[in-house]
Amino acid sequence: MRTTKADWKPLADALGRTGTLMKGTVYRVSLPRKDLKVTTRGVAVKPGLALGGYATFAKYRDGTMLMGDLVVTEGELPGVTDALQAAGIEQTALHKHLLQQSPAIWWTHIHAMGDPVTLAKGLKSALAATATPPASPPAATQPPVDLDTAGIDRAIGRKGTADGGIYKFSLARKDTVTDGTHVLPPALGITTAVNFQPLGGDKAAINGDFVMTAPEVQKVIRALRKGGIDIVELHNHTLNDQPRLFYMHFWATGDGVTLARALRPALSATALAPMS
């Protein structure tokens, strides 16, 4: 259902955080863990690479849907779980995005249907069990990305976006994805995400999330491993999606363009929507 930003003001007021209206349908609230100093395999992870939690909301005729991914420390996790369960917000996945990390961080996917203000209050109670900082205003200008972004674009076959010093790709599938009677827009988080964090000298750390149907999973694994890219996690994000979708996190460091070339066959093994 199409909405305006004004439609989401009661939710934003209840949550105490504002979001961005995406294509007139999905209201997305970013929840980056800028308070955390996480390292993995000697790399200091920027929030935009792997610590960017979020909550998305979409209106349907029978209510508002909440879907999201919360980034929590191991110590915060029990309190977050209890708060979500008390609010009637389902946890649909619990997993990691990084192979080795200090401190220990977990990611939990969430889902609920209901009144938007009630959902916002429930989510706020879960966030109160964490040290997730309040939203900060967007930077007036984007910091430079010390990578050959043009070369990465050519290798991927798509155009990326600079965001907070990270070079990002968000790639939707061509399928129509449903949850019961609800069609799920890609902006609810049903996209393949590929993130490049500069490490200097055109080198990068890459992390992200492939979204795949069952027949695509092994093809993607083989393609990633052929390119020397590590598999981190294979899991689901939702409980009742059709087609049934699987998500896979990955990690590697190296020359940015070389990594992009290694990612291309894995991306080609999935049913991506054509470039618009």
Coordinates of C-alpha atoms in Angstrom, one line a residue:
M1 CA 0.0 0.0 0.0
R2 CA 1.4 3.4 -0.9
T3 CA 1.9 5.9 1.9
T4 CA 3.3 9.3 2.7
K5 CA 5.9 10.2 5.3
A6 CA 3.1 11.8 7.3
D7 CA 1.4 8.4 7.6
W8 CA 4.4 7.2 9.6
K9 CA 4.7 10.1 12.0
P10 CA 2.7 8.4 14.8
L11 CA 5.0 5.3 14.5
A12 CA 8.1 7.5 14.5
D13 CA 6.9 9.4 17.5
A14 CA 6.2 6.1 19.4
L15 CA 9.6 4.7 18.4
G16 CA 11.5 7.8 19.1
R17 CA 13.3 7.5 15.8
T18 CA 12.6 8.7 12.3
G19 CA 13.0 6.7 9.1
T20 CA 13.1 7.0 5.4
L21 CA 10.1 6.3 3.1
M22 CA 11.3 4.1 0.3
K23 CA 9.4 4.1 -3.1
G24 CA 6.3 5.2 -1.2
T25 CA 5.7 1.8 0.3
V26 CA 8.3 0.8 2.9
Y27 CA 9.3 2.9 6.0
R28 CA 12.8 2.0 7.0
V29 CA 14.5 2.9 10.3
S30 CA 18.2 2.4 10.3
L31 CA 19.7 1.1 13.6
P32 CA 23.5 1.1 13.1
R33 CA 25.6 0.0 16.1
K34 CA 28.0 2.9 15.9
D35 CA 28.7 2.4 19.6
L36 CA 30.4 -1.0 19.0
K37 CA 34.1 -1.4 18.2
V38 CA 34.2 -4.8 16.4
T39 CA 37.2 -6.5 14.9
T40 CA 37.3 -9.6 12.8
R41 CA 40.5 -11.2 11.4
G42 CA 42.4 -8.0 12.2
V43 CA 39.9 -5.7 10.4
A44 CA 38.1 -2.9 12.4
V45 CA 34.6 -3.3 11.1
K46 CA 32.8 -0.1 10.2
P47 CA 29.0 0.0 11.1
G48 CA 28.1 0.2 7.4
L49 CA 30.0 -3.0 6.5
A50 CA 28.2 -5.4 8.9
L51 CA 26.8 -3.6 11.9
G52 CA 23.8 -1.9 10.3
G53 CA 20.6 -3.1 12.0
Y54 CA 17.3 -1.9 10.7
A55 CA 13.5 -2.1 11.1
T56 CA 11.2 -1.8 8.1
F57 CA 7.4 -1.3 8.1
A58 CA 4.8 -1.7 5.3
K59 CA 1.1 -1.1 5.4
Y60 CA -1.4 -3.7 4.2
R61 CA -5.2 -3.8 4.3
D62 CA -5.2 -6.0 7.4
G63 CA -2.4 -4.1 9.3
T64 CA 1.2 -3.1 9.3
M65 CA 4.0 -5.5 8.9
L66 CA 7.3 -5.2 10.7
M67 CA 10.4 -6.9 9.5
G68 CA 14.0 -6.2 10.5
D69 CA 17.4 -7.3 11.7
L70 CA 18.7 -6.2 15.1
V71 CA 22.5 -6.2 15.9
V72 CA 23.0 -7.2 19.6
T73 CA 25.9 -8.1 21.8
E74 CA 25.9 -11.6 23.4
G75 CA 25.2 -9.9 26.7
E76 CA 22.2 -8.0 25.3
L77 CA 20.6 -10.9 23.6
P78 CA 18.6 -12.4 26.5
G79 CA 17.1 -9.1 27.3
V80 CA 16.2 -8.4 23.7
T81 CA 14.7 -11.8 23.3
D82 CA 12.5 -11.3 26.4
A83 CA 11.4 -7.9 25.3
L84 CA 10.5 -9.0 21.8
Q85 CA 8.5 -12.0 23.1
A86 CA 6.7 -9.9 25.6
A87 CA 5.7 -7.5 22.8
G88 CA 4.5 -10.3 20.5
I89 CA 7.3 -9.7 18.0
E90 CA 8.5 -13.0 16.5
Q91 CA 12.2 -13.8 16.1
T92 CA 12.7 -15.6 12.8
A93 CA 16.4 -16.0 12.7
L94 CA 19.4 -15.8 15.1
H95 CA 22.9 -15.9 13.5
K96 CA 26.2 -14.2 12.8
H97 CA 27.5 -12.2 9.9
L98 CA 31.2 -12.5 10.7
L99 CA 33.4 -15.6 11.3
Q100 CA 35.6 -14.3 14.0
Q101 CA 34.7 -11.2 16.0
S102 CA 35.5 -9.4 19.2
P103 CA 33.3 -8.7 21.0
A104 CA 30.7 -11.5 20.3
I105 CA 27.8 -10.0 18.2
W106 CA 24.6 -11.6 17.1
W107 CA 21.9 -10.7 14.6
T108 CA 18.3 -11.5 15.1
H109 CA 15.6 -11.1 12.5
I110 CA 12.1 -9.9 13.6
H111 CA 8.6 -10.1 12.2
A112 CA 5.2 -9.0 13.4
M113 CA 1.8 -7.8 12.1
G114 CA -0.4 -5.3 13.9
D115 CA -1.1 -1.7 14.8
P116 CA 2.0 0.4 13.8
V117 CA 2.2 2.4 17.1
T118 CA 1.9 -0.8 19.1
L119 CA 4.7 -2.4 16.9
A120 CA 6.8 0.7 17.5
K121 CA 6.4 0.5 21.2
G122 CA 7.3 -3.1 21.3
L123 CA 10.4 -2.5 19.1
K124 CA 11.4 0.4 21.4
S125 CA 11.3 -1.9 24.4
A126 CA 13.7 -4.3 22.7
L127 CA 16.1 -1.5 21.7
A128 CA 16.0 -0.3 25.3
A129 CA 17.7 -3.6 26.2
T130 CA 20.6 -2.6 24.0
A131 CA 23.0 0.3 23.8
T132 CA 21.9 1.1 20.2
P133 CA 22.6 4.9 19.9
P134 CA 20.0 7.4 18.8
A135 CA 20.0 8.3 15.1
S136 CA 22.5 10.9 14.0
P137 CA 21.8 13.3 11.2
P138 CA 23.1 12.2 7.8
A139 CA 26.5 13.7 6.8
A140 CA 26.3 16.7 4.6
T141 CA 28.8 15.1 2.2
Q142 CA 29.9 11.5 1.8
P143 CA 33.4 10.6 2.8
P144 CA 35.7 9.4 0.0
V145 CA 35.8 5.7 -0.7
D146 CA 39.5 4.7 -1.3
L147 CA 38.6 2.0 -3.9
D148 CA 38.5 1.7 -7.7
T149 CA 34.7 2.0 -7.6
A150 CA 34.5 2.2 -11.4
G151 CA 36.4 -1.0 -11.8
I152 CA 34.2 -2.6 -9.1
D153 CA 31.1 -1.5 -11.0
R154 CA 32.4 -3.0 -14.2
A155 CA 33.2 -6.3 -12.5
I156 CA 29.9 -6.6 -10.7
G157 CA 27.9 -5.4 -13.7
R158 CA 25.9 -3.0 -11.6
K159 CA 26.3 0.5 -10.2
G160 CA 27.1 0.8 -6.5
T161 CA 26.5 3.6 -4.0
A162 CA 28.9 5.2 -1.5
D163 CA 27.4 5.3 2.0
G164 CA 29.4 6.4 5.0
G165 CA 32.7 5.3 3.5
I166 CA 31.4 1.9 2.4
Y167 CA 30.7 1.0 -1.2
K168 CA 27.4 -0.9 -1.4
F169 CA 25.2 -2.8 -3.8
S170 CA 21.6 -3.7 -3.0
L171 CA 20.2 -6.1 -5.6
A172 CA 16.6 -7.2 -5.7
R173 CA 15.4 -10.6 -7.0
K174 CA 13.1 -10.8 -10.0
D175 CA 10.6 -13.1 -8.2
T176 CA 7.5 -11.9 -6.5
V177 CA 7.9 -12.9 -2.8
T178 CA 4.9 -13.4 -0.5
D179 CA 4.3 -14.1 3.1
G180 CA 0.8 -15.6 3.3
T181 CA -1.4 -13.1 1.4
H182 CA 1.1 -10.3 1.7
V183 CA 3.5 -9.4 -1.2
L184 CA 6.8 -8.4 0.2
P185 CA 8.6 -5.5 -1.4
P186 CA 12.4 -5.9 -1.8
A187 CA 12.9 -2.9 0.5
L188 CA 11.7 -5.0 3.5
G189 CA 15.2 -6.6 3.3
I190 CA 14.7 -9.2 0.6
T191 CA 17.8 -8.2 -1.4
T192 CA 21.3 -9.4 -2.0
A193 CA 23.6 -7.0 -0.2
V194 CA 27.3 -6.6 -1.2
N195 CA 29.5 -4.2 0.8
F196 CA 33.1 -3.1 0.3
Q197 CA 35.0 -1.5 3.1
P198 CA 38.3 0.2 2.0
L199 CA 41.5 -1.1 3.7
G200 CA 43.9 1.1 1.8
G201 CA 45.8 0.6 -1.5
D202 CA 42.6 -0.4 -3.3
K203 CA 42.1 -3.3 -1.0
A204 CA 38.8 -4.0 0.7
A205 CA 37.0 -6.2 3.1
I206 CA 33.7 -7.6 1.7
N207 CA 30.7 -8.7 3.7
G208 CA 27.1 -9.1 2.8
D209 CA 24.1 -11.4 2.2
F210 CA 23.1 -13.4 -0.8
V211 CA 19.3 -14.2 -1.1
M212 CA 18.7 -17.5 -2.9
T213 CA 16.1 -20.2 -3.6
A214 CA 17.1 -23.7 -2.7
P215 CA 18.3 -24.7 -6.2
E216 CA 20.7 -21.7 -6.2
V217 CA 22.4 -22.3 -2.8
Q218 CA 25.0 -24.8 -3.9
K219 CA 25.8 -22.9 -7.1
V220 CA 26.5 -19.8 -5.1
I221 CA 28.6 -21.6 -2.5
R222 CA 30.8 -23.2 -5.3
A223 CA 31.2 -19.8 -7.1
L224 CA 32.2 -18.0 -3.9
R225 CA 34.7 -20.7 -2.9
K226 CA 36.2 -20.7 -6.3
G227 CA 36.9 -17.0 -5.9
G228 CA 38.4 -17.6 -2.4
I229 CA 35.5 -16.0 -0.6
D230 CA 34.6 -17.5 2.8
I231 CA 31.1 -18.7 3.7
V232 CA 29.9 -17.4 7.1
E233 CA 26.3 -18.5 7.6
L234 CA 23.5 -20.1 5.7
H235 CA 20.0 -19.6 7.1
N236 CA 16.5 -18.2 6.6
H237 CA 15.2 -14.8 7.5
T238 CA 11.5 -15.5 7.6
L239 CA 9.2 -18.4 8.5
N240 CA 6.6 -18.5 5.8
D241 CA 8.0 -16.9 2.6
Q242 CA 7.2 -18.2 -0.9
P243 CA 9.3 -19.0 -2.7
R244 CA 11.3 -20.3 0.3
L245 CA 14.4 -18.1 0.5
F246 CA 17.8 -18.8 2.0
Y247 CA 20.4 -16.2 2.9
M248 CA 24.1 -16.6 3.0
H249 CA 26.7 -14.3 4.5
F250 CA 30.3 -14.2 3.2
W251 CA 33.7 -12.6 4.0
A252 CA 37.0 -11.9 2.2
T253 CA 39.7 -9.3 2.0
G254 CA 41.9 -8.4 -1.0
D255 CA 42.0 -6.2 -4.0
G256 CA 38.6 -4.7 -4.5
V257 CA 38.2 -5.3 -8.2
T258 CA 39.5 -8.8 -7.9
L259 CA 37.0 -9.5 -5.2
A260 CA 34.2 -8.0 -7.3
R261 CA 35.2 -10.3 -10.2
A262 CA 35.0 -13.3 -7.8
L263 CA 31.5 -12.2 -6.7
R264 CA 30.1 -11.9 -10.2
P265 CA 29.6 -15.6 -11.0
A266 CA 27.9 -16.1 -7.6
L267 CA 25.5 -13.2 -8.4
S268 CA 24.9 -14.6 -11.8
A269 CA 23.8 -17.9 -10.2
T270 CA 20.8 -16.1 -8.7
A271 CA 17.7 -14.7 -10.3
L272 CA 18.4 -11.0 -9.9
A273 CA 16.0 -8.4 -11.2
P274 CA 17.3 -6.6 -14.4
M275 CA 19.0 -3.3 -13.9
S276 CA 16.5 -0.4 -14.0

